[in-house]
PDB file of C-alpha atoms and ligand atoms in Angstrom:
ATOM      1  CA  UNK S   9     -12.339 -10.726 -11.667  1.00 79.00           C
ATOM      2  CA  UNK S  10     -10.997 -10.209  -7.884  1.00 92.00           C
ATOM      3  CA  UNK S  11      -9.687  -6.689  -6.365  1.00 96.00           C
ATOM      4  CA  UNK S  12      -6.121  -7.131  -5.056  1.00 98.00           C
ATOM      5  CA  UNK S  13      -4.499  -5.677  -1.724  1.00 98.00           C
ATOM      6  CA  UNK S  14      -2.599  -2.770  -2.788  1.00 98.00           C
ATOM      7  CA  UNK S  15       0.683  -3.101  -0.771  1.00 98.00           C
ATOM      8  CA  UNK S  16       1.772   0.169   0.724  1.00 97.00           C
ATOM      9  CA  UNK S  17       5.534   1.425   2.219  1.00 96.00           C
ATOM     10  CA  UNK S  18       7.197  -0.039   3.882  1.00 95.00           C
ATOM     11  CA  UNK S  19       6.733  -3.274   2.583  1.00 97.00           C
ATOM     12  CA  UNK S  20      10.082  -4.977   1.122  1.00 98.00           C
ATOM     13  CA  UNK S  21       8.518  -5.944  -2.047  1.00 98.00           C
ATOM     14  CA  UNK S  22       8.341  -2.582  -3.435  1.00 98.00           C
ATOM     15  CA  UNK S  23      11.990  -1.779  -3.151  1.00 98.00           C
ATOM     16  CA  UNK S  24      13.091  -4.999  -4.993  1.00 98.00           C
ATOM     17  CA  UNK S  25      13.899  -5.179  -8.515  1.00 98.00           C
ATOM     18  CA  UNK S  26      11.331  -6.963 -10.555  1.00 98.00           C
ATOM     19  CA  UNK S  27      11.769  -9.687 -13.069  1.00 98.00           C
ATOM     20  CA  UNK S  28      11.553 -10.046 -16.916  1.00 98.00           C
ATOM     21  CA  UNK S  29       7.618 -11.641 -17.213  1.00 98.00           C
ATOM     22  CA  UNK S  30       8.068 -14.385 -19.803  1.00 98.00           C
ATOM     23  CA  UNK S  31       4.331 -16.532 -18.596  1.00 98.00           C
ATOM     24  CA  UNK S  32       1.305 -14.262 -20.924  1.00 98.00           C
ATOM     25  CA  UNK S  33      -0.916 -17.490 -20.050  1.00 98.00           C
ATOM     26  CA  UNK S  34      -4.145 -17.477 -18.310  1.00 98.00           C
ATOM     27  CA  UNK S  35      -3.183 -17.041 -15.108  1.00 98.00           C
ATOM     28  CA  UNK S  36      -1.556 -14.070 -16.180  1.00 98.00           C
ATOM     29  CA  UNK S  37      -4.275 -12.669 -18.150  1.00 98.00           C
ATOM     30  CA  UNK S  38      -6.683 -12.783 -15.018  1.00 98.00           C
ATOM     31  CA  UNK S  39      -3.682 -10.735 -12.945  1.00 98.00           C
ATOM     32  CA  UNK S  40      -4.063  -7.665 -16.008  1.00 98.00           C
ATOM     33  CA  UNK S  41      -7.599  -7.781 -15.408  1.00 98.00           C
ATOM     34  CA  UNK S  42      -7.440  -7.874 -11.712  1.00 98.00           C
ATOM     35  CA  UNK S  43      -4.523  -5.027 -12.035  1.00 98.00           C
ATOM     36  CA  UNK S  44      -6.950  -2.967 -14.460  1.00 98.00           C
ATOM     37  CA  UNK S  45      -9.538  -3.393 -11.823  1.00 97.00           C
ATOM     38  CA  UNK S  46      -7.851  -2.960  -8.985  1.00 98.00           C
ATOM     39  CA  UNK S  47      -6.325   0.581 -10.201  1.00 98.00           C
ATOM     40  CA  UNK S  48      -9.568   1.923 -11.464  1.00 97.00           C
ATOM     41  CA  UNK S  49     -11.589   1.569  -7.935  1.00 97.00           C
ATOM     42  CA  UNK S  50      -8.391   2.605  -6.162  1.00 96.00           C
ATOM     43  CA  UNK S  51      -8.272   6.137  -8.121  1.00 96.00           C
ATOM     44  CA  UNK S  52      -4.962   5.603  -9.784  1.00 96.00           C
ATOM     45  CA  UNK S  53      -3.652   6.748 -13.131  1.00 97.00           C
ATOM     46  CA  UNK S  54      -0.959   3.753 -13.053  1.00 98.00           C
ATOM     47  CA  UNK S  55      -0.062   0.381 -11.461  1.00 98.00           C
ATOM     48  CA  UNK S  56       2.899  -1.534 -11.276  1.00 98.00           C
ATOM     49  CA  UNK S  57       3.068  -5.287 -10.158  1.00 98.00           C
ATOM     50  CA  UNK S  58       5.288  -5.084  -7.019  1.00 98.00           C
ATOM     51  CA  UNK S  59       2.115  -2.977  -5.497  1.00 98.00           C
ATOM     52  CA  UNK S  60      -0.150  -6.198  -5.528  1.00 98.00           C
ATOM     53  CA  UNK S  61       2.764  -8.093  -4.402  1.00 98.00           C
ATOM     54  CA  UNK S  62       3.664  -9.058  -7.647  1.00 98.00           C
ATOM     55  CA  UNK S  63       7.625  -8.629  -8.316  1.00 98.00           C
ATOM     56  CA  UNK S  64       7.061  -9.012 -12.394  1.00 98.00           C
ATOM     57  CA  UNK S  65       7.672  -6.278 -14.609  1.00 98.00           C
ATOM     58  CA  UNK S  66       4.257  -5.054 -15.793  1.00 99.00           C
ATOM     59  CA  UNK S  67       2.851  -1.752 -15.171  1.00 98.00           C
ATOM     60  CA  UNK S  68      -0.883  -0.181 -16.277  1.00 98.00           C
ATOM     61  CA  UNK S  69      -1.275   2.871 -17.026  1.00 98.00           C
ATOM     62  CA  UNK S  70      -4.311   5.366 -17.987  1.00 98.00           C
ATOM     63  CA  UNK S  71      -3.382   8.601 -18.846  1.00 97.00           C
ATOM     64  CA  UNK S  72      -7.016   9.014 -20.048  1.00 96.00           C
ATOM     65  CA  UNK S  73      -8.422   7.822 -16.695  1.00 93.00           C
ATOM     66  CA  UNK S  74     -10.913   5.871 -18.541  1.00 93.00           C
ATOM     67  CA  UNK S  75     -11.736   2.478 -18.351  1.00 93.00           C
ATOM     68  CA  UNK S  76     -11.120   0.905 -21.415  1.00 95.00           C
ATOM     69  CA  UNK S  77      -8.489   2.645 -22.663  1.00 97.00           C
ATOM     70  CA  UNK S  78      -5.256   1.459 -20.443  1.00 98.00           C
ATOM     71  CA  UNK S  79      -2.430   0.128 -21.427  1.00 98.00           C
ATOM     72  CA  UNK S  80      -0.392  -2.567 -20.498  1.00 98.00           C
ATOM     73  CA  UNK S  81       3.231  -2.808 -20.345  1.00 98.00           C
ATOM     74  CA  UNK S  82       5.018  -5.308 -19.810  1.00 99.00           C
ATOM     75  CA  UNK S  83       9.235  -5.948 -19.662  1.00 98.00           C
ATOM     76  CA  UNK S  84       9.086  -2.059 -20.570  1.00 98.00           C
ATOM     77  CA  UNK S  85      12.668  -0.521 -21.705  1.00 98.00           C
ATOM     78  CA  UNK S  86      13.028   3.401 -22.283  1.00 98.00           C
ATOM     79  CA  UNK S  87      15.346   3.877 -24.999  1.00 98.00           C
ATOM     80  CA  UNK S  88      15.098   7.465 -25.464  1.00 98.00           C
ATOM     81  CA  UNK S  89      14.517  10.670 -22.617  1.00 98.00           C
ATOM     82  CA  UNK S  90      14.265  13.990 -24.092  1.00 98.00           C
ATOM     83  CA  UNK S  91      13.106  17.136 -22.302  1.00 98.00           C
ATOM     84  CA  UNK S  92      12.184  17.520 -18.281  1.00 98.00           C
ATOM     85  CA  UNK S  93       9.306  18.449 -16.629  1.00 97.00           C
ATOM     86  CA  UNK S  94       8.473  18.752 -12.754  1.00 97.00           C
ATOM     87  CA  UNK S  95       5.453  17.644 -11.622  1.00 97.00           C
ATOM     88  CA  UNK S  96       3.249  16.944  -8.410  1.00 96.00           C
ATOM     89  CA  UNK S  97       2.948  12.943  -7.967  1.00 97.00           C
ATOM     90  CA  UNK S  98       1.095  10.799  -5.676  1.00 96.00           C
ATOM     91  CA  UNK S  99       1.609   7.193  -5.101  1.00 97.00           C
ATOM     92  CA  UNK S 100      -0.908   4.339  -3.890  1.00 97.00           C
ATOM     93  CA  UNK S 101       1.543   2.846  -2.106  1.00 98.00           C
ATOM     94  CA  UNK S 102       2.260   5.889  -0.137  1.00 97.00           C
ATOM     95  CA  UNK S 103      -1.194   7.326   0.952  1.00 94.00           C
ATOM     96  CA  UNK S 104      -1.265  10.811   1.941  1.00 92.00           C
ATOM     97  CA  UNK S 105       2.099  11.254  -0.160  1.00 94.00           C
ATOM     98  CA  UNK S 106       2.250  13.611  -2.542  1.00 93.00           C
ATOM     99  CA  UNK S 107       5.430  15.443  -4.005  1.00 93.00           C
ATOM    100  CA  UNK S 108       7.365  17.042  -6.808  1.00 94.00           C
ATOM    101  CA  UNK S 109       9.279  15.085  -9.025  1.00 96.00           C
ATOM    102  CA  UNK S 110      11.134  16.327 -12.050  1.00 96.00           C
ATOM    103  CA  UNK S 111      10.600  14.061 -15.178  1.00 98.00           C
ATOM    104  CA  UNK S 112      11.304  13.439 -18.956  1.00 98.00           C
ATOM    105  CA  UNK S 113       8.541  14.956 -21.144  1.00 98.00           C
ATOM    106  CA  UNK S 114       8.919  12.659 -23.618  1.00 98.00           C
ATOM    107  CA  UNK S 115      10.189   9.040 -23.945  1.00 98.00           C
ATOM    108  CA  UNK S 116      10.354   6.496 -26.582  1.00 98.00           C
ATOM    109  CA  UNK S 117       9.239   2.607 -24.853  1.00 98.00           C
ATOM    110  CA  UNK S 118       9.760  -0.645 -26.379  1.00 98.00           C
ATOM    111  CA  UNK S 119       7.695  -3.044 -24.677  1.00 98.00           C
ATOM    112  CA  UNK S 120       5.452  -6.640 -24.996  1.00 98.00           C
ATOM    113  CA  UNK S 121       1.570  -5.992 -24.726  1.00 98.00           C
ATOM    114  CA  UNK S 122      -0.550  -8.697 -22.864  1.00 98.00           C
ATOM    115  CA  UNK S 123      -0.131 -11.158 -25.631  1.00 98.00           C
ATOM    116  CA  UNK S 124       3.804 -10.856 -25.718  1.00 98.00           C
ATOM    117  CA  UNK S 125       3.444  -8.737 -29.010  1.00 98.00           C
ATOM    118  CA  UNK S 126       6.351  -6.236 -29.068  1.00 98.00           C
ATOM    119  CA  UNK S 127       5.710  -2.703 -29.806  1.00 98.00           C
ATOM    120  CA  UNK S 128       7.528   0.879 -29.460  1.00 98.00           C
ATOM    121  CA  UNK S 129       5.543   3.670 -28.760  1.00 98.00           C
ATOM    122  CA  UNK S 130       6.345   7.526 -27.903  1.00 98.00           C
ATOM    123  CA  UNK S 131       4.624   9.125 -24.440  1.00 98.00           C
ATOM    124  CA  UNK S 132       4.367  12.278 -23.204  1.00 98.00           C
ATOM    125  CA  UNK S 133       3.436  14.562 -20.452  1.00 98.00           C
ATOM    126  CA  UNK S 134       1.085  13.213 -18.706  1.00 98.00           C
ATOM    127  CA  UNK S 135       1.253  10.136 -20.161  1.00 98.00           C
ATOM    128  CA  UNK S 136       5.123   9.796 -19.567  1.00 98.00           C
ATOM    129  CA  UNK S 137       5.335  10.858 -16.297  1.00 98.00           C
ATOM    130  CA  UNK S 138       2.732   7.600 -15.619  1.00 98.00           C
ATOM    131  CA  UNK S 139       5.314   5.201 -17.279  1.00 98.00           C
ATOM    132  CA  UNK S 140       8.474   6.729 -15.796  1.00 98.00           C
ATOM    133  CA  UNK S 141       6.716   6.677 -12.340  1.00 98.00           C
ATOM    134  CA  UNK S 142       5.439   2.745 -12.858  1.00 98.00           C
ATOM    135  CA  UNK S 143       8.571   1.958 -14.306  1.00 98.00           C
ATOM    136  CA  UNK S 144      10.403   2.780 -11.070  1.00 98.00           C
ATOM    137  CA  UNK S 145       8.133   0.488  -9.308  1.00 98.00           C
ATOM    138  CA  UNK S 146       9.649  -2.463 -11.482  1.00 98.00           C
ATOM    139  CA  UNK S 147      13.082  -1.369 -10.425  1.00 98.00           C
ATOM    140  CA  UNK S 148      12.256  -0.778  -6.680  1.00 98.00           C
ATOM    141  CA  UNK S 149      11.991   2.909  -6.782  1.00 98.00           C
ATOM    142  CA  UNK S 150       9.218   4.580  -5.008  1.00 98.00           C
ATOM    143  CA  UNK S 151       8.223   8.023  -5.308  1.00 96.00           C
ATOM    144  CA  UNK S 152       9.792   9.507  -1.776  1.00 96.00           C
ATOM    145  CA  UNK S 153      13.130   8.125  -2.981  1.00 96.00           C
ATOM    146  CA  UNK S 154      12.878  10.944  -5.915  1.00 96.00           C
ATOM    147  CA  UNK S 155      12.188  13.535  -3.388  1.00 94.00           C
ATOM    148  CA  UNK S 156      15.277  15.714  -2.220  1.00 92.00           C
ATOM    149  CA  UNK S 157      16.580  15.256   1.423  1.00 92.00           C
ATOM    150  CA  UNK S 158      13.981  17.847   3.162  1.00 93.00           C
ATOM    151  CA  UNK S 159      10.805  17.007   0.688  1.00 92.00           C
ATOM    152  CA  UNK S 160      11.087  13.424   2.168  1.00 93.00           C
ATOM    153  CA  UNK S 161      11.528  13.997   5.673  1.00 93.00           C
ATOM    154  CA  UNK S 162       8.081  16.203   5.933  1.00 91.00           C
ATOM    155  CA  UNK S 163       6.366  13.535   3.648  1.00 91.00           C
ATOM    156  CA  UNK S 164       7.579  10.760   5.516  1.00 91.00           C
ATOM    157  CA  UNK S 165       6.621  12.771   8.831  1.00 90.00           C
ATOM    158  CA  UNK S 166       3.348  12.961   7.176  1.00 87.00           C
ATOM    159  CA  UNK S 167       2.942   9.389   6.179  1.00 89.00           C
ATOM    160  CA  UNK S 168       3.294   8.754   9.882  1.00 75.00           C
ATOM    161  CA  UNK S 169       0.792  10.704  11.111  1.00 66.00           C
ATOM    162  CA  UNK S 170      -1.833   9.446   8.525  1.00 62.00           C
TER     163      UNK S 170
HETATM  164 NI1  LIG L 212       3.539   4.646  -7.577  1.00 74.16          NI
END
């Protein structure tokens, strides 16, 4: 396994819409393992492929923050959103920045697992927040894009000093 380099803002790959994943072969299996390893080493609870320089619709989520209990979620499609909840988020691609973001409290997601098998899951609260944050990465949207103008200015001023 190898640790991957985390791309940080303003790396242009972070603003790109990622492409669907179609290849679940050995190279991709290695990528999943490397992403999982990298996420834990960096103390993240989620990681999206564009954050490691791969513009594919892959995300890792670890709501239990426990190695071995992470989800590999490929080509996700959220088809139901309910409730609204505000919470503080950080992002490995924006070190030193956190901000309050409103997300759906509960979502239902269709996706493929690491072997390409179709699944459907319901996620709530923290897990739902992680998935929504990581899907934003797949669509080229960053945490700072979810902040209001004032919060965004403040966060970016703080980021430049970091
Ligand atoms: Ni992030």
